[in-house]
mmCIF file of C-alpha atoms in Angstrom:
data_model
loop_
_atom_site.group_PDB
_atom_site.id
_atom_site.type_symbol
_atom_site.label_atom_id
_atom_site.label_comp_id
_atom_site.label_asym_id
_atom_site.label_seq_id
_atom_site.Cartn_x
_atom_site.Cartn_y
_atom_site.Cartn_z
ATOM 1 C CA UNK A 188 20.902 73.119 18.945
ATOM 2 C CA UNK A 189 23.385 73.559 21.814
ATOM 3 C CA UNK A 190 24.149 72.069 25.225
ATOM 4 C CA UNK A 191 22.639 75.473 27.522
ATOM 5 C CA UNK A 192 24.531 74.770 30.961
ATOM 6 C CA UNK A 193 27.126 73.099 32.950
ATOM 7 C CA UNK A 194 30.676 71.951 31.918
ATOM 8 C CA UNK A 195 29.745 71.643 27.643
ATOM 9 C CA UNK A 196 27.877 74.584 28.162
ATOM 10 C CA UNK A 197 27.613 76.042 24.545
ATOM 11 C CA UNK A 198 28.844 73.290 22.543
ATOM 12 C CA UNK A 199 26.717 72.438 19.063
ATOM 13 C CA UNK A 200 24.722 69.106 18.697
ATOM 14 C CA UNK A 201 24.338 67.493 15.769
ATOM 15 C CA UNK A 202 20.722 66.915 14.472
ATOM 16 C CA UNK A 203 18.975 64.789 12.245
ATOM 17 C CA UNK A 204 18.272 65.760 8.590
ATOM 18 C CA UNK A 205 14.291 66.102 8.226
ATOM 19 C CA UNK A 206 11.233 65.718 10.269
ATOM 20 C CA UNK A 207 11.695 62.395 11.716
ATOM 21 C CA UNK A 208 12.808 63.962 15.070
ATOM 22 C CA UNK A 209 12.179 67.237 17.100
ATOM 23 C CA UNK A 210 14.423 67.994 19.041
ATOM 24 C CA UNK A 211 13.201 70.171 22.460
ATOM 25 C CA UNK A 212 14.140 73.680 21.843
ATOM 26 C CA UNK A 213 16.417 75.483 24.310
ATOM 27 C CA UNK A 214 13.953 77.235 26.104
ATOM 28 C CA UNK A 215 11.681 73.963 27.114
ATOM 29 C CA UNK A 216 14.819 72.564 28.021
ATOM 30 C CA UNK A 217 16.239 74.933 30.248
ATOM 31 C CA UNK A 218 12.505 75.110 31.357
ATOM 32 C CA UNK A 219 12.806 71.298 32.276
ATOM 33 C CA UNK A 220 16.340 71.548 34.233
ATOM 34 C CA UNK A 221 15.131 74.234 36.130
ATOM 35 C CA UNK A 222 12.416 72.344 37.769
ATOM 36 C CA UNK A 223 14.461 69.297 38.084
ATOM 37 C CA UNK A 224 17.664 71.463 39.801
ATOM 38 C CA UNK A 225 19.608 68.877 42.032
ATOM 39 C CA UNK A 226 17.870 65.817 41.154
ATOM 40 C CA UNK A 227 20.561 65.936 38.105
ATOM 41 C CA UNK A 228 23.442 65.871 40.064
ATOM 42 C CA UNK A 229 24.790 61.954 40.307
ATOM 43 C CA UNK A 230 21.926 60.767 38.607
ATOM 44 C CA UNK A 231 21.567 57.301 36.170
ATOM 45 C CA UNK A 232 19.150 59.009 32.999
ATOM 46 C CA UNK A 233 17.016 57.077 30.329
ATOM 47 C CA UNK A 234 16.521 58.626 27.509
ATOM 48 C CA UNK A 235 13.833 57.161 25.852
ATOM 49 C CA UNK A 236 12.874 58.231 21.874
ATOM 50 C CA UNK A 237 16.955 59.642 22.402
ATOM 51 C CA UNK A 238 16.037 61.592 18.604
ATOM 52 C CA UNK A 239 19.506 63.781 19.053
ATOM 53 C CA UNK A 240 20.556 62.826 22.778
ATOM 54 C CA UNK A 241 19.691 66.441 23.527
ATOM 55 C CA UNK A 242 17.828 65.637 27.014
ATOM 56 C CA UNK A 243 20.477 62.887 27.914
ATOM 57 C CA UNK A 244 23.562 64.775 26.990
ATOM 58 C CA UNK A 245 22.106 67.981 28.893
ATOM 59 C CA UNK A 246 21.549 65.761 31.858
ATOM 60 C CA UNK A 247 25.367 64.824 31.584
ATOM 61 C CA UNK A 248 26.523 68.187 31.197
ATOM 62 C CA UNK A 249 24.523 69.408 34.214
ATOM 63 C CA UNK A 250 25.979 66.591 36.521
ATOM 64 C CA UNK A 251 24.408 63.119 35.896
ATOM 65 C CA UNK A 252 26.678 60.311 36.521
ATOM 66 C CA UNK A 253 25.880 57.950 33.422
ATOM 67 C CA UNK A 254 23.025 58.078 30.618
ATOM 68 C CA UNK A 255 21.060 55.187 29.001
ATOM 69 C CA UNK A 256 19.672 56.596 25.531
ATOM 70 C CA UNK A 257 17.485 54.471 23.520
ATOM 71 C CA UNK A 258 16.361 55.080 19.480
ATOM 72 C CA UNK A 259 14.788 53.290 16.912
ATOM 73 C CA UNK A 260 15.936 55.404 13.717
ATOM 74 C CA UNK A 261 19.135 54.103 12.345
ATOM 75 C CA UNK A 262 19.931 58.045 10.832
ATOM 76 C CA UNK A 263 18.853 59.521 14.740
ATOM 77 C CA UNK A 264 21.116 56.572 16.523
ATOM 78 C CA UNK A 265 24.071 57.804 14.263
ATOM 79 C CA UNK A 266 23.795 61.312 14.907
ATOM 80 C CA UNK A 267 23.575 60.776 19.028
ATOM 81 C CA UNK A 268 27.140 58.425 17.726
ATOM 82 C CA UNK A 269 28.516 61.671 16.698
ATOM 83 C CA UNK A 270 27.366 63.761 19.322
ATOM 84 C CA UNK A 271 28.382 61.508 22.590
ATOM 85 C CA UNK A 272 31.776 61.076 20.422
ATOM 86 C CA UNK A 273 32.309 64.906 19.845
ATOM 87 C CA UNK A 274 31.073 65.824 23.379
ATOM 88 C CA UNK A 275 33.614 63.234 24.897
ATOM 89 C CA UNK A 276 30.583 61.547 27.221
ATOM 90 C CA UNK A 277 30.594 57.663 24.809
ATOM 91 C CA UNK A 278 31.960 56.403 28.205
ATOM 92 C CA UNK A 279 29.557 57.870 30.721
ATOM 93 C CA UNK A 280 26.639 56.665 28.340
ATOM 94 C CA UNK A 281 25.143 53.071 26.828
ATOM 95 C CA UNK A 282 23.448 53.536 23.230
ATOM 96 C CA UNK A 283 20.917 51.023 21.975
ATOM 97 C CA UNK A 284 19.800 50.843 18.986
ATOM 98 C CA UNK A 285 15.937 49.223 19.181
ATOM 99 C CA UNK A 286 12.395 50.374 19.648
ATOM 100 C CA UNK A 287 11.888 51.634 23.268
ATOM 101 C CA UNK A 288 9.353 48.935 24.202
ATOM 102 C CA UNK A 289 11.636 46.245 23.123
ATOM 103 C CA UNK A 290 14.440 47.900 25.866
ATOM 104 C CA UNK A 291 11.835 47.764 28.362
ATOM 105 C CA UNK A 292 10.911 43.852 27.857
ATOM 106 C CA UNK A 293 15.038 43.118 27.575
ATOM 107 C CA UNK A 294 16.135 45.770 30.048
ATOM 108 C CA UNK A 295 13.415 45.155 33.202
ATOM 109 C CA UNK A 296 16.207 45.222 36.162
ATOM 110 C CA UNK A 297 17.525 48.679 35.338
ATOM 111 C CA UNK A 298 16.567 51.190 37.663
ATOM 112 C CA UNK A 299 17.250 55.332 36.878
ATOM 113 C CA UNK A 300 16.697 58.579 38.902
ATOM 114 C CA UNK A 301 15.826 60.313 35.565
ATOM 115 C CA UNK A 302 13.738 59.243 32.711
ATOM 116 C CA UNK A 303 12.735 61.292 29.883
ATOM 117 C CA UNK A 304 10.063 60.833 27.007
ATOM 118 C CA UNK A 305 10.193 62.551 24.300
ATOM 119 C CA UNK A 306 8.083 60.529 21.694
ATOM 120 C CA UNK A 307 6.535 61.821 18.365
ATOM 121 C CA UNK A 308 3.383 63.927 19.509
ATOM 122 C CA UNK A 309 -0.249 62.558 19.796
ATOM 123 C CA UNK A 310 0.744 58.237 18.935
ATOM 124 C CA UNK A 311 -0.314 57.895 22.897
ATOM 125 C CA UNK A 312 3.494 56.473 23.645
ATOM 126 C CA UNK A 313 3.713 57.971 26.664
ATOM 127 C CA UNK A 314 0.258 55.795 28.422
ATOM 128 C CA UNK A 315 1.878 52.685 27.051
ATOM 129 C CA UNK A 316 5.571 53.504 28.499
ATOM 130 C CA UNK A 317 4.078 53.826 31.782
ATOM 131 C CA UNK A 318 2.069 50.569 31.701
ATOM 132 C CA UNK A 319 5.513 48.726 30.585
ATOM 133 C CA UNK A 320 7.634 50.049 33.108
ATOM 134 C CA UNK A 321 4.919 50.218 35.925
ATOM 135 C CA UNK A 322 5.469 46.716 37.883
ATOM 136 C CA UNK A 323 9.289 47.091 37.642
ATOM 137 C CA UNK A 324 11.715 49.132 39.943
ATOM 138 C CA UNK A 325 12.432 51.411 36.710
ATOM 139 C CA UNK A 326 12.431 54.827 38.973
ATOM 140 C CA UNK A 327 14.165 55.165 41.864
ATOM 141 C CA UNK A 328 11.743 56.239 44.964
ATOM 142 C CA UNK A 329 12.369 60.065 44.332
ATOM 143 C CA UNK A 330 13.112 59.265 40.649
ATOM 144 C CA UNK A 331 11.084 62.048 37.717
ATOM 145 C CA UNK A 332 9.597 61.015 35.008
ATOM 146 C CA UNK A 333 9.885 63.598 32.525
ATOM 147 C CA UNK A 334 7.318 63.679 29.442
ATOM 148 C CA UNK A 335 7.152 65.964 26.696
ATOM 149 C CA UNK A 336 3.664 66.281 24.790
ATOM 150 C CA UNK A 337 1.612 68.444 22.551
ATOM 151 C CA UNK A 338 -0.071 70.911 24.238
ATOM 152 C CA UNK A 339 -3.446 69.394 23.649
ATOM 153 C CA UNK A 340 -2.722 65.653 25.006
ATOM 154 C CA UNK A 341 -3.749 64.493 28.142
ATOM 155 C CA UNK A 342 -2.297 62.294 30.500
ATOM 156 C CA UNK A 343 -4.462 62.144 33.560
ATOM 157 C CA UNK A 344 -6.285 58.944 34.563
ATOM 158 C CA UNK A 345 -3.851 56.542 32.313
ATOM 159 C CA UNK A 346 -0.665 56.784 34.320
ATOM 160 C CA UNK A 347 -1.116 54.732 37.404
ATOM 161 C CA UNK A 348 1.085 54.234 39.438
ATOM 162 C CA UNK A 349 2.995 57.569 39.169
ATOM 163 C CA UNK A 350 0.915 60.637 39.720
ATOM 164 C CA UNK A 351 1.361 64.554 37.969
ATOM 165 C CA UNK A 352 3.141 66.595 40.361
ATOM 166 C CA UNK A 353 4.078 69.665 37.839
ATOM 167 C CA UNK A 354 3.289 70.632 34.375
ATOM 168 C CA UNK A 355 4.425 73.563 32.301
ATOM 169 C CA UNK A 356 3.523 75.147 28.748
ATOM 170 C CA UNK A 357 5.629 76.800 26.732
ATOM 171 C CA UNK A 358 4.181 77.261 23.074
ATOM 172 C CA UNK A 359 2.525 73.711 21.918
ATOM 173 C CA UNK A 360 4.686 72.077 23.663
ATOM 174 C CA UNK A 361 3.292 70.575 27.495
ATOM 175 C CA UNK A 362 5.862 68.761 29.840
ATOM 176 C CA UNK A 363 4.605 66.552 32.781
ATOM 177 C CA UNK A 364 6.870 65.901 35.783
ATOM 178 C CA UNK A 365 5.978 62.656 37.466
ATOM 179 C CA UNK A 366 6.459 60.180 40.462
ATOM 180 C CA UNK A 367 5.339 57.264 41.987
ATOM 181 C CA UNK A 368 2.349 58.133 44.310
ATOM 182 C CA UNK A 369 3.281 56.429 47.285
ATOM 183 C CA UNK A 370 6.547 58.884 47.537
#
């Protein structure tokens, strides 16, 4: 696993002994910062489900000003340690250490350009993430959510008040880009 662009273009990542995470592959993530293009560029990121810091640390690479990276595994939290440490980014980036829903209920006045979700496949995380973060300012007005799925899960009709406006798939993997409707 390797950073694919911008100024640590190249450099190895760290990743987490076992199955616990899965880390996007290079391909769905160049895939992903394609679409996205400038909306990287000064942005604030949450990484939600972090797993390796991949997305976040990508993000930073590629021109985000500062990333928020949440994970509940104590092994996965100490290998995004070693890779914000190695990468030299531990002070553009704030690491928690707690369950994603538990950030949302302590964190609800943080606002981000940029959030991905990357949770284990088919435990329908990504529905209750958007009903958490739905009545707070969590996305800027232009701000992308984006979601990484199984190919065979469906979010339409249970992510009020954002709306689909892309979706790719590349193998069994399906990512969703998505805003607030009223944008």
């Amino acid at each position: 696993m390797r950073i694919i662009a911008g100024e640590m273009r190249g450099r190895q990542l760290k990743a987490v002994e076992g199955i616990h995470t899965r880390p996007t592959s290079d391909k769905v993530k160049g895939a992903i910062f394609s679409v996205l293009g400038e909306k990287v560029l000064n942005s604030r990121v949450l990484d939600l489900f972090a797993g390796t810091g991949n997305l976040a640390i990508e993000a930073l690479s590629r021109g985000s000003r500062e990333a928020v990276l949440v994970e509940k595994n104590h092994d996965a939290y100490q290998v995004i340690q070693k890779n914000l440490s190695l990468l030299g980014v531990a002070d553009k980036t704030k690491l928690h250490l707690m369950d994603a829903f538990k950030f949302i209920d302590r964190y609800p006045n943080e606002v981000f350009n940029l959030i991905f979700l990357d949770p284990p496949y088919r435990q329908e995380l990504i529905p209750k993430v958007i009903q958490s973060i739905k009545d707070f300012a969590y996305l800027t007005p232009d701000g992308v959510i984006v979601a990484e799925t199984a190919k065979d899960e469906d979010l339409t009709g249970v992510i009020y008040p954002f709306e689909i406006r892309k979706t790719g798939e590349y193998g069994d993997t399906k990512i969703w880009y998505l805003q607030r409707m009223d944008v």
